[in-house]
Coordinates of C-alpha atoms and ligand atoms in Angstrom, one line a residue:
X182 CA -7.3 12.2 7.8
X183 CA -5.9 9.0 9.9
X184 CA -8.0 7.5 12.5
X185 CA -6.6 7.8 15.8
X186 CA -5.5 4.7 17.3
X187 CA -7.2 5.3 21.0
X188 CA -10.4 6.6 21.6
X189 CA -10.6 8.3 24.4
X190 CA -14.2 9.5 26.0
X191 CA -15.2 11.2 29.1
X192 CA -18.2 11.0 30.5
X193 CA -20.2 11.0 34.3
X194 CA -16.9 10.6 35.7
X195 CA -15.5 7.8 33.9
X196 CA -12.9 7.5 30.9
X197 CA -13.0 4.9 28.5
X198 CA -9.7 4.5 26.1
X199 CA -10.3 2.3 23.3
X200 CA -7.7 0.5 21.4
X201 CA -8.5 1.4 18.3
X202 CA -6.0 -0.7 15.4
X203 CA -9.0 -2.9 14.4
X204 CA -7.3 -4.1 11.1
X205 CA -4.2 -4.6 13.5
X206 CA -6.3 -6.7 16.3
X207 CA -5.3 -3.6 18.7
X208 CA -1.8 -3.9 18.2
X209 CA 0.5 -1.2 19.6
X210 CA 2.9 0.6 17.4
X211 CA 4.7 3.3 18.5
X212 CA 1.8 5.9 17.5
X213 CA -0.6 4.4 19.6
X214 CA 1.9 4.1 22.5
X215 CA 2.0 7.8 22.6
X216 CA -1.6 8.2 21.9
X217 CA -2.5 5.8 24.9
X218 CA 0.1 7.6 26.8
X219 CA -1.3 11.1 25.9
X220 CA -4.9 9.4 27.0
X221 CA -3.2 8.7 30.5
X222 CA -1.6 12.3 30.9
X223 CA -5.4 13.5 30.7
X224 CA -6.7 10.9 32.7
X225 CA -4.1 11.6 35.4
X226 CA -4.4 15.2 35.4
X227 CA -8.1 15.5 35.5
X228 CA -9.5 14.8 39.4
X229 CA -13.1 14.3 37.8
X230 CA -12.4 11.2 36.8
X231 CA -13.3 9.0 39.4
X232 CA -13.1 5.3 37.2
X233 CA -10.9 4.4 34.0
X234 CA -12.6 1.6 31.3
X235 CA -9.7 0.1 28.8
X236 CA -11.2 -1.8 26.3
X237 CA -10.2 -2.8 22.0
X238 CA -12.2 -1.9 18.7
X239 CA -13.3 -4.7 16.4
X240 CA -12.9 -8.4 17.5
X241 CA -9.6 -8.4 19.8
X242 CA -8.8 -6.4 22.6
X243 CA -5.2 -6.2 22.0
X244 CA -2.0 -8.6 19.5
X245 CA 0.7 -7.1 21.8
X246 CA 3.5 -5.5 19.8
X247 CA 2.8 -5.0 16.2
X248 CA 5.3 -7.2 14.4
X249 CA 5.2 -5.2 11.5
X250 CA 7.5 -2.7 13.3
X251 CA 9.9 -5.9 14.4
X252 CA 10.1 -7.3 10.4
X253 CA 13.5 -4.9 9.5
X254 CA 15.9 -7.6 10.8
X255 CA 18.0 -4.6 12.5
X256 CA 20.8 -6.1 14.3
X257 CA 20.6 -2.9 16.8
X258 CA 16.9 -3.5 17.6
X259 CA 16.7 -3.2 21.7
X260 CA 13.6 -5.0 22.8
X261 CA 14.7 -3.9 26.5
X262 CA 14.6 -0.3 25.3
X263 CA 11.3 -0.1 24.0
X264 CA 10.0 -2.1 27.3
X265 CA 11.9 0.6 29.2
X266 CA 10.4 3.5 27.0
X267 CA 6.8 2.3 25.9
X268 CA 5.3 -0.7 28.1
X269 CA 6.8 0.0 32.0
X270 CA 5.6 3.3 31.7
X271 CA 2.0 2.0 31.3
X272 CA 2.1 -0.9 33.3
X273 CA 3.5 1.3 36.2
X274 CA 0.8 4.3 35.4
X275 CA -1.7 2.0 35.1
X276 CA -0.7 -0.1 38.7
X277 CA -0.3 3.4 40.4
X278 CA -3.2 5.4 39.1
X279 CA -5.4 6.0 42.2
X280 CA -8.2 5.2 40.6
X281 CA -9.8 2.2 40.0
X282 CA -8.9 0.7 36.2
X283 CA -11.5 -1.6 34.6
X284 CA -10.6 -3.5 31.6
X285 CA -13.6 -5.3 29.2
X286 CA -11.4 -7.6 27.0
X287 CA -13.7 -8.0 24.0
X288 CA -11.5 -11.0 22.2
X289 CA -8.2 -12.3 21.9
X290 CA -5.5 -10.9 24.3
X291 CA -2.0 -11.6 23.1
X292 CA 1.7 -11.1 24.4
X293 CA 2.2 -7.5 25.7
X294 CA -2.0 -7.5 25.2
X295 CA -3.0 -10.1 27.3
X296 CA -0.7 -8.7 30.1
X297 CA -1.6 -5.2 29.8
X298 CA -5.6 -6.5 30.8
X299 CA -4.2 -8.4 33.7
X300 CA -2.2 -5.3 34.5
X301 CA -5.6 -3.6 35.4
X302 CA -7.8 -3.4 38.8
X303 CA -10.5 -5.6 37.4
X304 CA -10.8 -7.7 34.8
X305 CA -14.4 -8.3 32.4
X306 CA -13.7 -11.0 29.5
X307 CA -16.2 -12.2 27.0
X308 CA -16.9 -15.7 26.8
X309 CA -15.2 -15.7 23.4
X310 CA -12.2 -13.8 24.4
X311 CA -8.5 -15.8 25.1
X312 CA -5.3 -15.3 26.4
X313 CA -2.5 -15.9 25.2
X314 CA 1.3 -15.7 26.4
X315 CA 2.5 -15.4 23.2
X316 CA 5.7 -14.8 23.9
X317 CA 7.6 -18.2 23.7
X318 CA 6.1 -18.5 20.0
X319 CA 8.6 -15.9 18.9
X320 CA 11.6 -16.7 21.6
X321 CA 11.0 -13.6 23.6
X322 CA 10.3 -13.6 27.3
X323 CA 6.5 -13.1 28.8
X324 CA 6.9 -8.9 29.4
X325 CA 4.2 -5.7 30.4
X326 CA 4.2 -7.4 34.0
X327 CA 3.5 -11.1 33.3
X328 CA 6.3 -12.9 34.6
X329 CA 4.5 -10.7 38.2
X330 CA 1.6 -11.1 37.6
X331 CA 1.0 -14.3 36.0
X332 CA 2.6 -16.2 39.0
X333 CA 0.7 -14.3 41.6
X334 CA -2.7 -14.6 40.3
X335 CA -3.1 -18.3 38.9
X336 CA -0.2 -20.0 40.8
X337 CA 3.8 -20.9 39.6
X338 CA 2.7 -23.9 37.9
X339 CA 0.3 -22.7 35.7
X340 CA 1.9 -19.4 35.2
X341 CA 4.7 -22.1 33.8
X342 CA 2.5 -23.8 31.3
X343 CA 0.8 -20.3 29.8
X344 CA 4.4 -19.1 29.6
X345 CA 6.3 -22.2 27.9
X346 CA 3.2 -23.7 26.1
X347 CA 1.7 -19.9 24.5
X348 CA -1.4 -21.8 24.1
X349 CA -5.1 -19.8 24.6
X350 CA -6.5 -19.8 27.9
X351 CA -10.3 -19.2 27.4
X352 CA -11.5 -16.5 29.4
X353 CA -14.2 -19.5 31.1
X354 CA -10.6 -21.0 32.1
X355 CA -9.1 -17.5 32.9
X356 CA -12.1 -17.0 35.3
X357 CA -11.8 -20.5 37.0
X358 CA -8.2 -20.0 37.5
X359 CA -8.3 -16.6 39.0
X360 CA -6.8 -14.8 36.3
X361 CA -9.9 -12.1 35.9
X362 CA -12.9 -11.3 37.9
X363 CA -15.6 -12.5 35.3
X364 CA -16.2 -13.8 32.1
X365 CA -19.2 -12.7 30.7
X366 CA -21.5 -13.7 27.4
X367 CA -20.4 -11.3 24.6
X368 CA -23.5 -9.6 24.4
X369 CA -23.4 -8.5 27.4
X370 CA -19.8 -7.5 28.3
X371 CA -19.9 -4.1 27.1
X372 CA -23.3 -3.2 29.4
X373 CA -21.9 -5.1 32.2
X374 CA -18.3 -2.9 32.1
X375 CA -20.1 0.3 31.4
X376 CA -22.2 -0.2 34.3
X377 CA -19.6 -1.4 36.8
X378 CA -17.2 1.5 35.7
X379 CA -20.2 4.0 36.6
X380 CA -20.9 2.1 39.9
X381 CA -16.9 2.5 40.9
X382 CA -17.2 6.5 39.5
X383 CA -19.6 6.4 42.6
X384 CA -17.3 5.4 45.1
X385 CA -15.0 6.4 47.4
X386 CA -11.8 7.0 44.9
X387 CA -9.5 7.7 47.4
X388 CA -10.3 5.2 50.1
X389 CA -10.6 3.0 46.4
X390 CA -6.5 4.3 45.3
X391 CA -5.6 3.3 49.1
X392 CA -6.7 -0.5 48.7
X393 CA -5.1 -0.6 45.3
X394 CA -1.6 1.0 47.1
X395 CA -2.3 -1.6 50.0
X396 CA -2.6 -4.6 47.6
X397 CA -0.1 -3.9 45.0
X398 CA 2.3 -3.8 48.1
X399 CA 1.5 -6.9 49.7
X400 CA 3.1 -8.8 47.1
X401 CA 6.8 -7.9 48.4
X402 CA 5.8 -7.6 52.1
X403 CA 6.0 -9.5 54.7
X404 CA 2.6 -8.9 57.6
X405 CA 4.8 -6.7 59.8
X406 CA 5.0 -4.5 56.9
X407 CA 1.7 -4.6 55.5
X408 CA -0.1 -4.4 59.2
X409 CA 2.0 -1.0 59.3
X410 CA 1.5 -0.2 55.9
X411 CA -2.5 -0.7 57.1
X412 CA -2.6 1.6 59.6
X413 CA -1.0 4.5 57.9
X414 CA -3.6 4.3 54.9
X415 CA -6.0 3.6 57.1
X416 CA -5.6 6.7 59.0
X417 CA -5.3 8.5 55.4
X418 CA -8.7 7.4 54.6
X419 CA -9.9 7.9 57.8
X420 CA -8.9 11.5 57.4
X421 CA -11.1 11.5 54.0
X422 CA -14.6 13.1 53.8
X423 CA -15.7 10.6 51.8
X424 CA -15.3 8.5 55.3
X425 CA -17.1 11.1 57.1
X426 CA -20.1 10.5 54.5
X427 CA -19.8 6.7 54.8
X428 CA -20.6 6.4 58.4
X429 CA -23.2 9.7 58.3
X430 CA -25.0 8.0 55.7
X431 CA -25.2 4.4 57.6
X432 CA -26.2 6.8 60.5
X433 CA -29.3 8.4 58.7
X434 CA -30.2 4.7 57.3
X435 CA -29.1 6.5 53.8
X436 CA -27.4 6.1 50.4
X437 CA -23.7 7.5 50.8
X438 CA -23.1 10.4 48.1
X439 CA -19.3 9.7 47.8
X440 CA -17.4 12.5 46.1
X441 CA -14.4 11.1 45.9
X442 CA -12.5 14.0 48.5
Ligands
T3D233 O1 9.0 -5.8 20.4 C1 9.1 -5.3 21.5 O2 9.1 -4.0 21.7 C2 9.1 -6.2 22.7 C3 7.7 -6.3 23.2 C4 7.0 -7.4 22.9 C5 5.6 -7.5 23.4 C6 4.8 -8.5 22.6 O3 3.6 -8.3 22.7 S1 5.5 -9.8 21.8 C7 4.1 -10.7 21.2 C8 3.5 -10.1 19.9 N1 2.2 -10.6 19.6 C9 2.1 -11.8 19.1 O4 3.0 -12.6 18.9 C10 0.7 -12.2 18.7 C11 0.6 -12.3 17.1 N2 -0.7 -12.6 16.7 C12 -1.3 -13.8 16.8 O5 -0.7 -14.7 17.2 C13 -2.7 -13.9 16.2 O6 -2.9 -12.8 15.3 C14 -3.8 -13.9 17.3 C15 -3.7 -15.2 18.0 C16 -3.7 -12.7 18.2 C17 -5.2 -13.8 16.5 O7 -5.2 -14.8 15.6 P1 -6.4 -14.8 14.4 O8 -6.3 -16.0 13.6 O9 -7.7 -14.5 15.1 O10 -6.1 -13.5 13.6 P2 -4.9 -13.3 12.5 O11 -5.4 -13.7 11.1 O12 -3.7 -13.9 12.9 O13 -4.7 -11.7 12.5 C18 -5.6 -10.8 11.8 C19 -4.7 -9.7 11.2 O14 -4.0 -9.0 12.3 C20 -3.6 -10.3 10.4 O15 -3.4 -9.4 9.3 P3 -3.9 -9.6 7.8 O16 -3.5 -11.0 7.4 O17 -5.4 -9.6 8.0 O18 -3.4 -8.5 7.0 C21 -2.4 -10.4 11.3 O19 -1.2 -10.3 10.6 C22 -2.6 -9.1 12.1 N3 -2.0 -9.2 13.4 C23 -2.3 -9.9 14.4 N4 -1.4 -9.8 15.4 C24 -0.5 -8.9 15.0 C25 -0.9 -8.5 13.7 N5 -0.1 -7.7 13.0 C26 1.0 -7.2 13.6 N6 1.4 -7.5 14.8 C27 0.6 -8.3 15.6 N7 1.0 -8.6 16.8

């Protein structure tokens, strides 16, 4: 039997999908495309799951595209289709899922790879991990959100030198730049995600989903817009019983029990 390509596992509320092309260093072929996307379809569907945890099998987190499927010198090959088809579709589900999405990049994180972790909520690296824009090593344009993402997070000149130099950014650098939320020693990055996924399964997911809406769209607007766009989630959350339980709680000098309603 073949080994599926992504794990997925679901457990006290959160999911964790594993990349799982060890051999490969993670990366995606067109089988784990639609596995990952199948893993999303579940994860979407299912209300329970209050937290998502992306990691990769083995020692990288994710090579990007798998070259292997880009060696048959076809003179028809669309790269813009297969962004179109394959990697929009996960950036955008992953961006839009209301639900907080924690990736734990165990090692190297190349082209499409390294821009599918910084596509997620929060970022965990390992102190051995890197990123790397590999892009401009094969003539091919930073893609899965970086030429975005990269900019917004660590600044335009910076986001100019990972894109035109592809060299490894260590995830020490990554975290001193801004590019993730914190680099961790190996040993310790799987504990560390595991336990902040369970703390956000806690939460209040949709008050959670709002902030993410509320930041993702402050990138094109302007503070007219996003003081508007404020108030209307803000009265959406404040509509949320979650809420209710928040303020109770602090009331009674309690723990909140969020259920994520
Ligand atoms: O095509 C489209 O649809 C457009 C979309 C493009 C999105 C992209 O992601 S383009 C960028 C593709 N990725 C890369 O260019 C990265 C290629 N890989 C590397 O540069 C290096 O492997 C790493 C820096 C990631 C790690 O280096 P290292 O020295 O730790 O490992 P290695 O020895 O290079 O790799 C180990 C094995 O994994 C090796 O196979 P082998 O020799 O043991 O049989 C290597 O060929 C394989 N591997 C690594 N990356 C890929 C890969 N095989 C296929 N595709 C890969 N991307």
């Amino acid at each position: 039997m073949t080994e599926p390509s992504i794990l997925l596992e679901i457990a006290d509320r959160v999911a964790t999908v594993t990349l799982h092309r060890p051999d490969r260093l993670n990366a995606f072929d067109e089988e784990m495309h639609a596995q990952l996307a199948q893993a999303f379809d579940r994860i979407e569907l299912d209300r329970a799951i209050r937290a998502v945890l992306l990691t990769g099998a083995g020692r990288a987190f994710c090579a990007g595209q798998d070259l292997s499927e880009r060696q048959m010198g076809d003179a028809a090959l669309d790269l813009g289709a297969t962004l179109e088809r394959l990697y929009n579709p996960l950036i955008r589900r992953i961006q839009r899922l209301e639900r907080p999405v924690l990736c734990a990049v165990n090692g190297v994180a190349a082209g499409a790879g390294a821009n599918l972790a910084l596509a997620c909520d929060l970022v965990l690296a390992a102190r051995s991990a890197s990123f790397i824009q590999a892009f401009c090593r094969l003539g091919l344009v930073p893609d899965s959100g970086g030429t975005f993402i990269l900019p917004r997070l660590v600044g335009p000149a910076r986001a100019m030198g990972l894109a035109l130099l592809g060299e490894p950014l260590p995830a020490e650098q990554a975290e001193a730049w801004g590019l993730i939320w914190r680099c961790v020693d190996d040993d310790r990055l799987m504990d560390e995600a595991h336990a902040l996924a369970a703390h956000l399964a806690t939460q209040p997911t949709r008050g959670l989903g709002l902030i993410k809406r509320a930041l993702h769209a402050s990138a094109d607007n302007g503070l007219d817009e996003q003081l508007d766009l404020e108030r209307d989630l803000q009265r959406e959350a404040g509509r949320t019983e979650d809420y209710q339980e928040g303020v109770t709680a602090f009331l009674e000098k309690r723990q909140p029990v969020f259920k994520g309603r």
